[in-house]
XYZ file of C-alpha atoms in Angstrom:
337
model
C 126.711 223.390 -48.141
C 129.510 223.974 -45.638
C 128.096 221.282 -43.344
C 128.100 218.517 -45.973
C 131.798 217.592 -45.840
C 131.884 217.476 -42.061
C 128.727 215.357 -41.887
C 129.886 212.922 -44.558
C 133.236 212.451 -42.856
C 131.834 212.182 -39.315
C 132.380 208.849 -37.549
C 129.695 206.218 -38.013
C 127.509 205.239 -35.090
C 124.773 202.792 -34.145
C 121.880 203.542 -31.811
C 120.867 201.049 -29.127
C 117.433 201.448 -27.530
C 116.382 199.089 -24.714
C 112.630 198.830 -24.277
C 109.963 197.057 -22.285
C 107.372 197.785 -24.931
C 106.109 201.111 -23.639
C 104.060 203.204 -26.118
C 106.682 205.966 -25.892
C 109.024 203.817 -28.016
C 107.079 204.961 -31.093
C 107.744 208.617 -30.238
C 111.425 207.845 -29.685
C 111.823 206.145 -33.074
C 109.757 208.797 -34.843
C 111.933 211.595 -33.462
C 115.112 209.714 -34.383
C 113.901 209.332 -37.977
C 113.105 213.069 -38.153
C 116.639 214.023 -37.075
C 118.227 214.251 -40.512
C 121.822 214.961 -41.416
C 123.958 212.107 -40.124
C 121.738 209.047 -39.614
C 122.869 205.957 -37.690
C 124.213 202.955 -39.564
C 121.658 200.894 -37.652
C 119.131 201.124 -34.823
C 119.205 198.156 -32.465
C 115.970 197.886 -30.474
C 116.437 195.451 -27.600
C 113.154 193.958 -26.402
C 113.573 193.359 -22.660
C 110.065 192.122 -21.987
C 109.900 188.871 -20.059
C 106.900 187.864 -22.172
C 107.268 189.672 -25.520
C 103.636 189.434 -26.568
C 102.549 191.848 -29.262
C 104.577 193.713 -31.861
C 106.808 196.681 -31.146
C 105.941 199.899 -33.060
C 108.994 199.674 -35.317
C 107.233 201.249 -38.299
C 107.450 204.546 -36.415
C 111.122 204.586 -37.468
C 109.953 205.752 -40.913
C 112.929 206.326 -43.216
C 115.136 204.400 -40.786
C 112.895 201.318 -40.742
C 115.250 199.381 -43.000
C 118.097 199.987 -40.541
C 116.174 198.751 -37.504
C 116.786 195.304 -36.102
C 115.505 193.783 -32.891
C 117.066 191.565 -30.252
C 115.649 190.015 -27.100
C 117.286 190.147 -23.672
C 114.758 188.200 -21.611
C 113.625 190.781 -19.060
C 116.998 191.055 -17.287
C 116.969 194.833 -16.941
C 118.310 197.808 -18.926
C 121.996 197.042 -18.249
C 121.663 193.568 -19.715
C 119.536 194.883 -22.587
C 122.153 197.478 -23.538
C 124.874 194.838 -23.371
C 122.841 192.611 -25.661
C 122.641 195.481 -28.124
C 126.109 197.028 -28.188
C 127.880 193.669 -28.372
C 126.438 193.208 -31.862
C 127.471 196.697 -33.048
C 130.295 197.086 -35.560
C 130.245 200.917 -35.799
C 133.047 202.745 -33.936
C 130.508 204.584 -31.758
C 127.446 203.282 -29.928
C 124.794 205.788 -28.856
C 122.425 204.692 -26.114
C 118.947 206.200 -26.034
C 116.159 205.335 -23.613
C 112.789 204.507 -25.132
C 111.126 207.444 -23.348
C 113.256 210.210 -24.903
C 112.841 212.196 -28.099
C 115.871 213.590 -29.894
C 115.513 217.075 -31.371
C 115.520 217.737 -35.152
C 119.161 218.903 -35.168
C 120.312 216.000 -32.998
C 122.133 213.933 -35.622
C 123.910 216.989 -37.037
C 125.124 218.040 -33.600
C 126.022 214.443 -32.774
C 128.192 214.397 -35.905
C 129.972 217.481 -34.604
C 130.381 215.881 -31.167
C 131.903 212.726 -32.635
C 134.119 214.593 -35.068
C 135.506 216.780 -32.274
C 136.388 213.764 -30.105
C 140.111 213.112 -29.767
C 141.642 209.661 -29.501
C 141.345 209.646 -25.710
C 137.634 210.485 -25.641
C 135.677 207.411 -24.609
C 132.213 208.911 -24.210
C 130.174 212.009 -25.030
C 127.019 212.823 -23.129
C 123.989 214.454 -24.691
C 122.170 217.265 -22.945
C 118.737 216.392 -21.549
C 115.787 218.754 -21.455
C 112.827 217.894 -19.215
C 109.679 219.891 -20.058
C 107.781 220.951 -16.925
C 104.294 222.456 -16.604
C 104.242 226.204 -17.245
C 100.963 226.853 -15.408
C 101.889 225.421 -11.989
C 104.767 224.309 -9.804
C 106.129 220.842 -10.605
C 105.245 217.865 -8.445
C 107.805 215.884 -6.485
C 107.949 213.276 -9.257
C 108.342 215.933 -11.953
C 111.159 217.631 -10.036
C 112.890 214.300 -9.640
C 112.743 213.689 -13.385
C 114.006 217.230 -14.041
C 117.108 216.298 -12.054
C 118.215 214.345 -15.124
C 119.153 217.664 -16.705
C 122.039 217.864 -14.226
C 122.893 214.155 -14.157
C 126.346 213.085 -15.275
C 126.752 210.391 -17.930
C 123.055 209.474 -18.077
C 122.460 206.815 -20.720
C 119.177 208.429 -21.699
C 121.481 209.900 -24.389
C 125.105 208.791 -24.113
C 127.596 207.982 -26.868
C 130.476 205.608 -26.127
C 133.284 204.353 -28.274
C 132.426 200.737 -28.912
C 136.060 199.859 -28.182
C 135.823 201.503 -24.754
C 132.719 199.473 -23.961
C 134.517 196.282 -24.960
C 137.564 197.158 -22.866
C 135.539 197.518 -19.646
C 133.084 194.680 -20.469
C 130.098 197.012 -20.842
C 127.394 197.496 -18.256
C 127.400 195.681 -14.937
C 124.271 193.540 -14.958
C 124.183 193.396 -11.170
C 122.384 196.749 -11.469
C 118.867 195.512 -12.272
C 117.207 198.926 -12.662
C 117.740 202.037 -14.752
C 119.700 203.500 -11.843
C 123.452 203.833 -11.174
C 124.371 201.401 -13.964
C 125.317 204.442 -16.047
C 127.457 205.986 -13.287
C 129.235 202.681 -12.691
C 130.061 202.348 -16.383
C 131.330 205.928 -16.596
C 133.653 205.465 -13.623
C 135.094 202.264 -15.075
C 135.593 203.859 -18.493
C 137.472 206.754 -16.915
C 139.527 204.406 -14.751
C 140.510 202.560 -17.932
C 142.159 205.750 -19.186
C 139.414 207.288 -21.315
C 137.990 210.788 -20.899
C 134.312 211.699 -20.891
C 132.805 215.008 -21.911
C 129.494 216.693 -22.600
C 128.367 217.267 -26.160
C 126.208 219.914 -27.819
C 123.222 217.833 -28.884
C 119.989 217.982 -26.881
C 117.373 215.314 -26.230
C 113.913 215.859 -24.789
C 112.987 213.678 -21.806
C 109.261 213.985 -20.990
C 108.008 213.156 -17.505
C 106.311 209.795 -17.739
C 102.978 209.224 -15.967
C 103.290 207.784 -12.462
C 101.018 206.764 -9.616
C 101.219 208.361 -6.134
C 103.450 205.579 -4.760
C 106.211 205.829 -7.362
C 108.561 207.560 -4.908
C 108.225 204.594 -2.551
C 109.189 202.098 -5.257
C 112.225 204.136 -6.270
C 113.722 203.519 -2.821
C 114.933 200.189 -4.200
C 117.699 202.254 -5.745
C 119.344 202.484 -2.316
C 120.481 198.885 -2.819
C 122.213 200.052 -6.008
C 123.862 202.869 -4.049
C 125.166 200.231 -1.649
C 126.597 198.294 -4.592
C 128.271 201.473 -5.842
C 129.879 201.897 -2.416
C 131.194 198.337 -2.528
C 132.587 198.802 -6.038
C 133.905 202.369 -5.962
C 134.343 203.346 -2.307
C 132.513 205.777 -0.061
C 133.410 208.828 -2.143
C 131.868 207.509 -5.349
C 129.215 210.239 -5.115
C 131.884 212.872 -5.730
C 133.610 210.941 -8.518
C 130.316 210.316 -10.319
C 128.936 213.822 -9.802
C 125.860 212.395 -8.068
C 123.814 214.084 -5.306
C 124.427 212.609 -1.861
C 120.774 212.101 -1.005
C 119.099 211.868 2.387
C 120.115 208.389 3.524
C 121.842 209.626 6.691
C 118.764 211.580 7.755
C 116.530 208.665 6.823
C 118.639 206.458 9.103
C 118.266 208.898 12.018
C 114.502 209.139 11.543
C 114.188 205.362 11.324
C 116.330 204.937 14.437
C 114.016 207.331 16.280
C 111.008 205.204 15.407
C 112.718 201.962 16.455
C 113.999 203.402 19.734
C 110.567 204.836 20.511
C 108.926 201.469 19.966
C 111.579 199.654 21.991
C 111.372 202.060 24.921
C 107.593 201.913 24.942
C 107.717 198.119 25.044
C 110.246 198.292 27.898
C 108.014 200.581 29.948
C 110.152 203.720 29.546
C 107.600 206.327 28.445
C 109.862 209.386 28.735
C 112.563 207.910 26.543
C 109.898 206.666 24.146
C 108.424 210.169 23.961
C 111.801 211.754 23.224
C 112.614 209.267 20.498
C 109.117 209.592 19.095
C 109.538 213.360 18.934
C 112.761 212.896 16.953
C 110.898 210.660 14.504
C 108.003 213.121 14.191
C 110.270 216.144 13.644
C 112.368 214.308 11.072
C 109.320 213.061 9.215
C 107.725 216.515 9.231
C 110.929 218.138 7.921
C 111.114 215.598 5.095
C 107.461 216.106 4.153
C 107.734 219.905 4.206
C 110.888 219.810 2.085
C 108.897 217.954 -0.568
C 105.659 219.916 -0.239
C 107.050 223.471 -0.235
C 108.390 223.604 -3.818
C 105.424 221.707 -5.249
C 101.937 222.648 -6.436
C 100.505 222.194 -2.895
C 97.289 220.653 -4.103
C 95.337 218.435 -1.730
C 96.378 215.356 -3.709
C 100.065 216.275 -3.697
C 100.106 217.178 0.004
C 98.354 213.934 0.939
C 100.771 211.935 -1.185
C 103.818 213.665 0.299
C 102.623 213.159 3.879
C 101.880 209.465 3.372
C 105.049 208.633 1.451
C 107.284 210.670 3.765
C 106.343 208.297 6.594
C 107.131 205.191 4.539
C 110.247 206.254 2.617
C 112.874 206.545 5.426
C 112.580 202.971 6.779
C 112.308 201.536 3.264
C 115.395 203.464 2.115
C 117.399 202.108 5.063
C 116.085 198.593 4.551
C 117.073 198.557 0.865
C 120.499 200.026 1.693
C 121.203 197.315 4.280
C 119.893 194.652 1.912
C 122.260 195.925 -0.779
C 125.253 195.922 1.566
C 124.566 192.334 2.581
C 123.756 191.060 -0.903
C 126.825 192.681 -2.463
C 129.241 192.254 0.447
C 131.775 190.412 -1.716
C 131.247 192.400 -4.916
C 134.246 193.229 -7.104
C 134.402 195.532 -10.074
C 133.320 194.107 -13.411
C 136.292 192.876 -15.398
C 138.655 193.415 -12.498
C 139.228 197.101 -13.351
C 141.263 198.857 -10.651
């Protein structure tokens, strides 16, 4: 009874969910419908498939089905999909959820408390993410990487923004084509515009999605997004965004060792080639061991870590350089300082 007044007077919000039609969307909508207390005024599902064949599982929204509407964003990536969604929202708050998360049963009640507690300067409130890991074994490299979301700042897997704050900074920067760094860029611009960001009390479950052995190689494309962040926010953006620094410097040294070794061998300088080759081998071995040691150490995982640890450093450097070149003249979205 004591909760009723606070819930009824809590600010209204809309939920925006970008999707590429993955089956997990049904679980996301089902969990959102089960979170009673302070339901959203509407749920905007943004279909970002390039070829939207087949129906989305919108009936999973249950009691919220009448509040669900769909938009299409043409396969331009999650930043563009979220922009397509929030720009149609009239509620004072917009809550972004990814289609692979599941809010907990008390989520809407705790969200109401988060929104009610926000002062006039609060531009965004982050939800807490919980990544379930196997209890019977050590997590794999991919599972540990997903678990890092629990410590991520301003992740849009569950992030509430004032709709006015989004409008002021022109929303997400669509030059970020992946679900990577677009959330950090937005958070930095919102703060630079004078708003504050804080963490809320609500919790959302983020399961580890299935992935093939080469997923860690494909994620190296994110180094181009890191290069864009450097262009937009300076070299210390890692600190401002609360992001881990990563291994790019070490990857560059390992890659340089391989290139020097090949060059010296071609020039008939075997001793120099051997020294540079040893640097490459030691760096690659250190990287592989750092990934193998905390994992399950199965034959499959060890083989995957050894193979991908050879490929990742040069690919990371290549994508970083590509990003620096492609975004060499980039300026912040909306001309924010």
